[in-house]
PDB file of C-alpha atoms in Angstrom:
ATOM      1  CA  MET Y  30     -23.249  31.578 -15.665  1.00 50.00           C
ATOM      2  CA  PHE Y  31     -23.511  27.817 -16.174  1.00 52.00           C
ATOM      3  CA  LYS Y  32     -22.505  25.550 -13.285  1.00 56.00           C
ATOM      4  CA  MET Y  33     -22.176  21.795 -13.472  1.00 54.00           C
ATOM      5  CA  ASN Y  34     -21.671  19.362 -10.615  1.00 58.00           C
ATOM      6  CA  LEU Y  35     -19.400  16.327 -10.878  1.00 52.00           C
ATOM      7  CA  ASP Y  36     -22.242  13.983 -11.862  1.00 59.00           C
ATOM      8  CA  GLY Y  37     -23.285  16.376 -14.621  1.00 57.00           C
ATOM      9  CA  PHE Y  38     -19.706  16.586 -15.856  1.00 53.00           C
ATOM     10  CA  LYS Y  39     -19.391  12.773 -15.924  1.00 59.00           C
ATOM     11  CA  LYS Y  40     -22.654  12.483 -17.865  1.00 60.00           C
ATOM     12  CA  ALA Y  41     -21.555  15.141 -20.382  1.00 58.00           C
ATOM     13  CA  LYS Y  42     -18.214  13.371 -20.847  1.00 57.00           C
ATOM     14  CA  GLU Y  43     -20.018  10.054 -21.389  1.00 62.00           C
ATOM     15  CA  ILE Y  44     -22.291  11.630 -24.022  1.00 57.00           C
ATOM     16  CA  CYS Y  45     -19.280  13.138 -25.836  1.00 57.00           C
ATOM     17  CA  HIS Y  46     -17.487   9.792 -25.762  1.00 55.00           C
ATOM     18  CA  ASP Y  47     -20.565   8.029 -27.189  1.00 59.00           C
ATOM     19  CA  ILE Y  48     -20.733  10.579 -30.013  1.00 55.00           C
ATOM     20  CA  LEU Y  49     -17.026  10.115 -30.832  1.00 58.00           C
ATOM     21  CA  ARG Y  50     -17.499   6.331 -30.789  1.00 59.00           C
ATOM     22  CA  GLN Y  51     -20.288   6.419 -33.400  1.00 63.00           C
ATOM     23  CA  GLY Y  52     -19.139   4.784 -36.589  1.00 63.00           C
ATOM     24  CA  HIS Y  53     -16.252   3.051 -34.814  1.00 66.00           C
ATOM     25  CA  GLU Y  54     -18.172   0.048 -33.429  1.00 70.00           C
ATOM     26  CA  LYS Y  55     -16.058  -2.319 -35.553  1.00 77.00           C
ATOM     27  CA  ASP Y  56     -12.736  -0.672 -34.691  1.00 81.00           C
ATOM     28  CA  PRO Y  57     -10.278  -3.531 -33.996  1.00 85.00           C
ATOM     29  CA  ASN Y  58      -8.900  -1.833 -30.867  1.00 86.00           C
ATOM     30  CA  LEU Y  59     -12.405  -1.388 -29.470  1.00 86.00           C
ATOM     31  CA  LEU Y  60     -13.458  -4.972 -30.262  1.00 89.00           C
ATOM     32  CA  ARG Y  61     -10.240  -6.502 -28.891  1.00 90.00           C
ATOM     33  CA  GLY Y  62     -10.370  -4.351 -25.770  1.00 91.00           C
ATOM     34  CA  ASN Y  63     -14.041  -5.118 -25.110  1.00 90.00           C
ATOM     35  CA  ALA Y  64     -13.334  -8.860 -25.445  1.00 93.00           C
ATOM     36  CA  TYR Y  65     -10.417  -8.539 -22.999  1.00 94.00           C
ATOM     37  CA  VAL Y  66     -12.523  -6.589 -20.488  1.00 94.00           C
ATOM     38  CA  ASP Y  67     -15.377  -9.113 -20.806  1.00 95.00           C
ATOM     39  CA  SER Y  68     -12.988 -12.012 -20.096  1.00 95.00           C
ATOM     40  CA  CYS Y  69     -11.706 -10.212 -16.984  1.00 95.00           C
ATOM     41  CA  ARG Y  70     -15.274  -9.551 -15.798  1.00 95.00           C
ATOM     42  CA  ARG Y  71     -15.934 -13.310 -15.973  1.00 96.00           C
ATOM     43  CA  ASP Y  72     -12.790 -13.985 -13.911  1.00 97.00           C
ATOM     44  CA  SER Y  73     -13.683 -13.891 -10.205  1.00 96.00           C
ATOM     45  CA  SER Y  74     -10.184 -12.695  -9.262  1.00 97.00           C
ATOM     46  CA  TYR Y  75     -10.988  -9.232 -10.726  1.00 97.00           C
ATOM     47  CA  LYS Y  76     -13.015  -6.655  -8.829  1.00 96.00           C
ATOM     48  CA  SER Y  77     -14.737  -3.683 -10.451  1.00 95.00           C
ATOM     49  CA  TYR Y  78     -14.238  -0.158  -9.072  1.00 90.00           C
ATOM     50  CA  GLY Y  79     -15.589   3.252 -10.032  1.00 83.00           C
ATOM     51  CA  ASP Y  80     -17.096   3.340 -13.498  1.00 85.00           C
ATOM     52  CA  GLY Y  81     -15.871  -0.119 -14.522  1.00 90.00           C
ATOM     53  CA  VAL Y  82     -12.102  -0.276 -14.028  1.00 95.00           C
ATOM     54  CA  LEU Y  83     -11.134  -3.871 -13.152  1.00 97.00           C
ATOM     55  CA  CYS Y  84      -8.452  -4.762 -10.616  1.00 97.00           C
ATOM     56  CA  LYS Y  85      -6.789  -7.998  -9.590  1.00 98.00           C
ATOM     57  CA  VAL Y  86      -4.739  -8.104  -6.394  1.00 98.00           C
ATOM     58  CA  LEU Y  87      -1.339  -9.683  -7.069  1.00 98.00           C
ATOM     59  CA  LYS Y  88       0.052  -8.705  -3.650  1.00 98.00           C
ATOM     60  CA  LYS Y  89      -2.090  -7.413  -0.818  1.00 97.00           C
ATOM     61  CA  GLY Y  90      -0.884  -4.245   0.892  1.00 97.00           C
ATOM     62  CA  SER Y  91      -1.849  -3.010   4.329  1.00 95.00           C
ATOM     63  CA  GLY Y  92      -0.866   0.660   4.184  1.00 95.00           C
ATOM     64  CA  GLU Y  93      -2.996   3.749   3.838  1.00 95.00           C
ATOM     65  CA  LEU Y  94      -5.353   4.401   0.934  1.00 95.00           C
ATOM     66  CA  PRO Y  95      -4.570   7.442  -1.224  1.00 93.00           C
ATOM     67  CA  ARG Y  96      -7.105  10.254  -1.254  1.00 89.00           C
ATOM     68  CA  GLU Y  97      -8.055  11.826  -4.556  1.00 83.00           C
ATOM     69  CA  ASN Y  98      -5.925  14.922  -3.855  1.00 84.00           C
ATOM     70  CA  ALA Y  99      -2.862  12.911  -2.712  1.00 89.00           C
ATOM     71  CA  ALA Y 100       0.419  12.345  -4.512  1.00 90.00           C
ATOM     72  CA  VAL Y 101       1.736   8.804  -4.777  1.00 93.00           C
ATOM     73  CA  CYS Y 102       4.948   7.034  -5.712  1.00 93.00           C
ATOM     74  CA  ILE Y 103       4.438   3.953  -7.902  1.00 92.00           C
ATOM     75  CA  ASN Y 104       6.326   1.360  -9.909  1.00 93.00           C
ATOM     76  CA  TYR Y 105       4.405   0.306 -12.986  1.00 92.00           C
ATOM     77  CA  SER Y 106       4.359  -1.434 -16.326  1.00 94.00           C
ATOM     78  CA  MET Y 107       1.765  -0.727 -19.003  1.00 93.00           C
ATOM     79  CA  TRP Y 108       0.568  -2.592 -22.091  1.00 94.00           C
ATOM     80  CA  LEU Y 109      -2.425  -2.820 -24.420  1.00 94.00           C
ATOM     81  CA  SER Y 110      -4.951  -5.640 -24.740  1.00 93.00           C
ATOM     82  CA  ASP Y 111      -3.167  -6.792 -27.935  1.00 92.00           C
ATOM     83  CA  GLY Y 112       0.050  -7.271 -25.922  1.00 92.00           C
ATOM     84  CA  THR Y 113       1.825  -4.126 -27.151  1.00 91.00           C
ATOM     85  CA  GLU Y 114       4.204  -3.102 -24.364  1.00 92.00           C
ATOM     86  CA  LEU Y 115       4.119   0.613 -23.600  1.00 91.00           C
ATOM     87  CA  LEU Y 116       6.272   0.959 -20.486  1.00 87.00           C
ATOM     88  CA  LYS Y 117       8.119  -1.540 -18.335  1.00 87.00           C
ATOM     89  CA  ASN Y 118       9.269  -1.163 -14.740  1.00 81.00           C
ATOM     90  CA  GLN Y 119       8.880   2.599 -14.590  1.00 81.00           C
ATOM     91  CA  THR Y 120       8.973   4.532 -11.321  1.00 82.00           C
ATOM     92  CA  HIS Y 121       6.821   7.632 -11.075  1.00 81.00           C
ATOM     93  CA  TYR Y 122       7.413   9.889  -8.091  1.00 74.00           C
ATOM     94  CA  TYR Y 123       4.710  12.186  -6.763  1.00 78.00           C
ATOM     95  CA  LEU Y 124       2.031  11.343  -9.285  1.00 81.00           C
ATOM     96  CA  SER Y 125      -1.191  13.198  -8.545  1.00 82.00           C
ATOM     97  CA  VAL Y 126      -3.973  10.670  -7.945  1.00 82.00           C
ATOM     98  CA  SER Y 127      -6.536  13.013  -9.498  1.00 77.00           C
ATOM     99  CA  ASN Y 128      -4.446  13.201 -12.708  1.00 72.00           C
ATOM    100  CA  GLY Y 129      -3.886   9.441 -12.899  1.00 68.00           C
ATOM    101  CA  LEU Y 130      -1.575   9.608 -15.926  1.00 73.00           C
ATOM    102  CA  GLY Y 131      -4.478  11.210 -17.788  1.00 75.00           C
ATOM    103  CA  MET Y 132      -6.708   8.143 -17.346  1.00 83.00           C
ATOM    104  CA  ALA Y 133      -9.823   8.374 -15.168  1.00 85.00           C
ATOM    105  CA  GLY Y 134      -9.795   4.611 -14.647  1.00 88.00           C
ATOM    106  CA  PHE Y 135      -6.313   4.697 -13.168  1.00 89.00           C
ATOM    107  CA  SER Y 136      -7.335   7.416 -10.704  1.00 89.00           C
ATOM    108  CA  GLN Y 137     -10.405   5.382  -9.708  1.00 90.00           C
ATOM    109  CA  ALA Y 138      -8.285   2.291  -9.017  1.00 93.00           C
ATOM    110  CA  LEU Y 139      -5.601   4.122  -7.025  1.00 92.00           C
ATOM    111  CA  THR Y 140      -8.073   5.410  -4.419  1.00 92.00           C
ATOM    112  CA  HIS Y 141      -8.876   1.782  -3.480  1.00 95.00           C
ATOM    113  CA  MET Y 142      -5.294   0.493  -3.438  1.00 96.00           C
ATOM    114  CA  PRO Y 143      -3.476   0.264  -0.077  1.00 97.00           C
ATOM    115  CA  VAL Y 144       0.235   1.137   0.088  1.00 97.00           C
ATOM    116  CA  GLY Y 145       2.318  -2.001  -0.390  1.00 97.00           C
ATOM    117  CA  SER Y 146      -0.131  -3.509  -2.891  1.00 97.00           C
ATOM    118  CA  VAL Y 147       0.657  -4.789  -6.349  1.00 98.00           C
ATOM    119  CA  TRP Y 148      -2.368  -4.835  -8.660  1.00 98.00           C
ATOM    120  CA  GLU Y 149      -3.135  -5.567 -12.264  1.00 97.00           C
ATOM    121  CA  ILE Y 150      -5.473  -2.810 -13.425  1.00 97.00           C
ATOM    122  CA  VAL Y 151      -7.568  -3.149 -16.594  1.00 97.00           C
ATOM    123  CA  ILE Y 152      -8.731   0.239 -17.855  1.00 94.00           C
ATOM    124  CA  PRO Y 153     -11.485   0.061 -20.488  1.00 93.00           C
ATOM    125  CA  GLU Y 154     -11.000   2.452 -23.392  1.00 90.00           C
ATOM    126  CA  ARG Y 155     -13.649   4.901 -22.188  1.00 87.00           C
ATOM    127  CA  LEU Y 156     -11.743   5.271 -18.889  1.00 89.00           C
ATOM    128  CA  ALA Y 157      -8.315   5.354 -20.590  1.00 87.00           C
ATOM    129  CA  HIS Y 158      -7.843   7.714 -23.545  1.00 84.00           C
ATOM    130  CA  GLY Y 159     -11.131   6.979 -25.338  1.00 80.00           C
ATOM    131  CA  ALA Y 160     -11.223   8.201 -28.936  1.00 81.00           C
ATOM    132  CA  SER Y 161      -7.872  10.005 -28.587  1.00 82.00           C
ATOM    133  CA  GLU Y 162      -4.492   8.632 -29.582  1.00 84.00           C
ATOM    134  CA  PHE Y 163      -1.676   9.109 -27.104  1.00 82.00           C
ATOM    135  CA  GLY Y 164       1.784   7.979 -28.213  1.00 86.00           C
ATOM    136  CA  LYS Y 165       1.606   4.223 -28.900  1.00 86.00           C
ATOM    137  CA  ILE Y 166      -1.926   4.103 -27.469  1.00 87.00           C
ATOM    138  CA  LYS Y 167      -4.317   4.044 -30.412  1.00 89.00           C
ATOM    139  CA  ALA Y 168      -7.881   5.335 -30.176  1.00 88.00           C
ATOM    140  CA  PHE Y 169     -10.346   3.029 -28.383  1.00 89.00           C
ATOM    141  CA  SER Y 170      -7.575   0.960 -26.726  1.00 92.00           C
ATOM    142  CA  THR Y 171      -7.944  -0.855 -23.425  1.00 94.00           C
ATOM    143  CA  VAL Y 172      -4.896  -0.249 -21.205  1.00 94.00           C
ATOM    144  CA  ILE Y 173      -3.572  -2.811 -18.722  1.00 96.00           C
ATOM    145  CA  MET Y 174      -1.174  -1.893 -15.940  1.00 95.00           C
ATOM    146  CA  LYS Y 175       0.758  -3.698 -13.247  1.00 96.00           C
ATOM    147  CA  VAL Y 176       1.131  -1.196 -10.408  1.00 95.00           C
ATOM    148  CA  GLU Y 177       2.971  -1.291  -7.101  1.00 96.00           C
ATOM    149  CA  LEU Y 178       1.941   1.494  -4.735  1.00 96.00           C
ATOM    150  CA  LEU Y 179       5.078   2.477  -2.803  1.00 95.00           C
ATOM    151  CA  SER Y 180       3.934   5.491  -0.798  1.00 95.00           C
ATOM    152  CA  VAL Y 181       1.361   8.243  -0.358  1.00 94.00           C
ATOM    153  CA  GLU Y 182       2.365  11.860   0.241  1.00 87.00           C
TER     154      GLU Y 182
END
């Protein structure tokens, strides 16, 4: 029986993503997203968490921090680095932090976000949906979110 720890799983996922990315280095979504992420990295108001998700505090909260196995209630808007609006002013009740809307970067950001906070979260393509398309989200797209953390269950 083969067993893999979390670090091994992350490394395997990274290798798979790199393989899927081969031949797509000039993909417009990838190039645009990388440029957007690079500009945020140069902006001192963004802080990097986890594996490279970038967060900017728009309103500082003082409540508890969600644990990875917690459920949270959030208000959020979501768009792509090209400005394509995906969702606006949505409320999501009892979202599992570990699921993070299917984006590892979102989960990584949430565990650092106190209740009452409003953050802009920039999720690089490899921490969003990577090479997969998901609705209006094209492959290799960087996802940006404005998130208000209302409560932790």
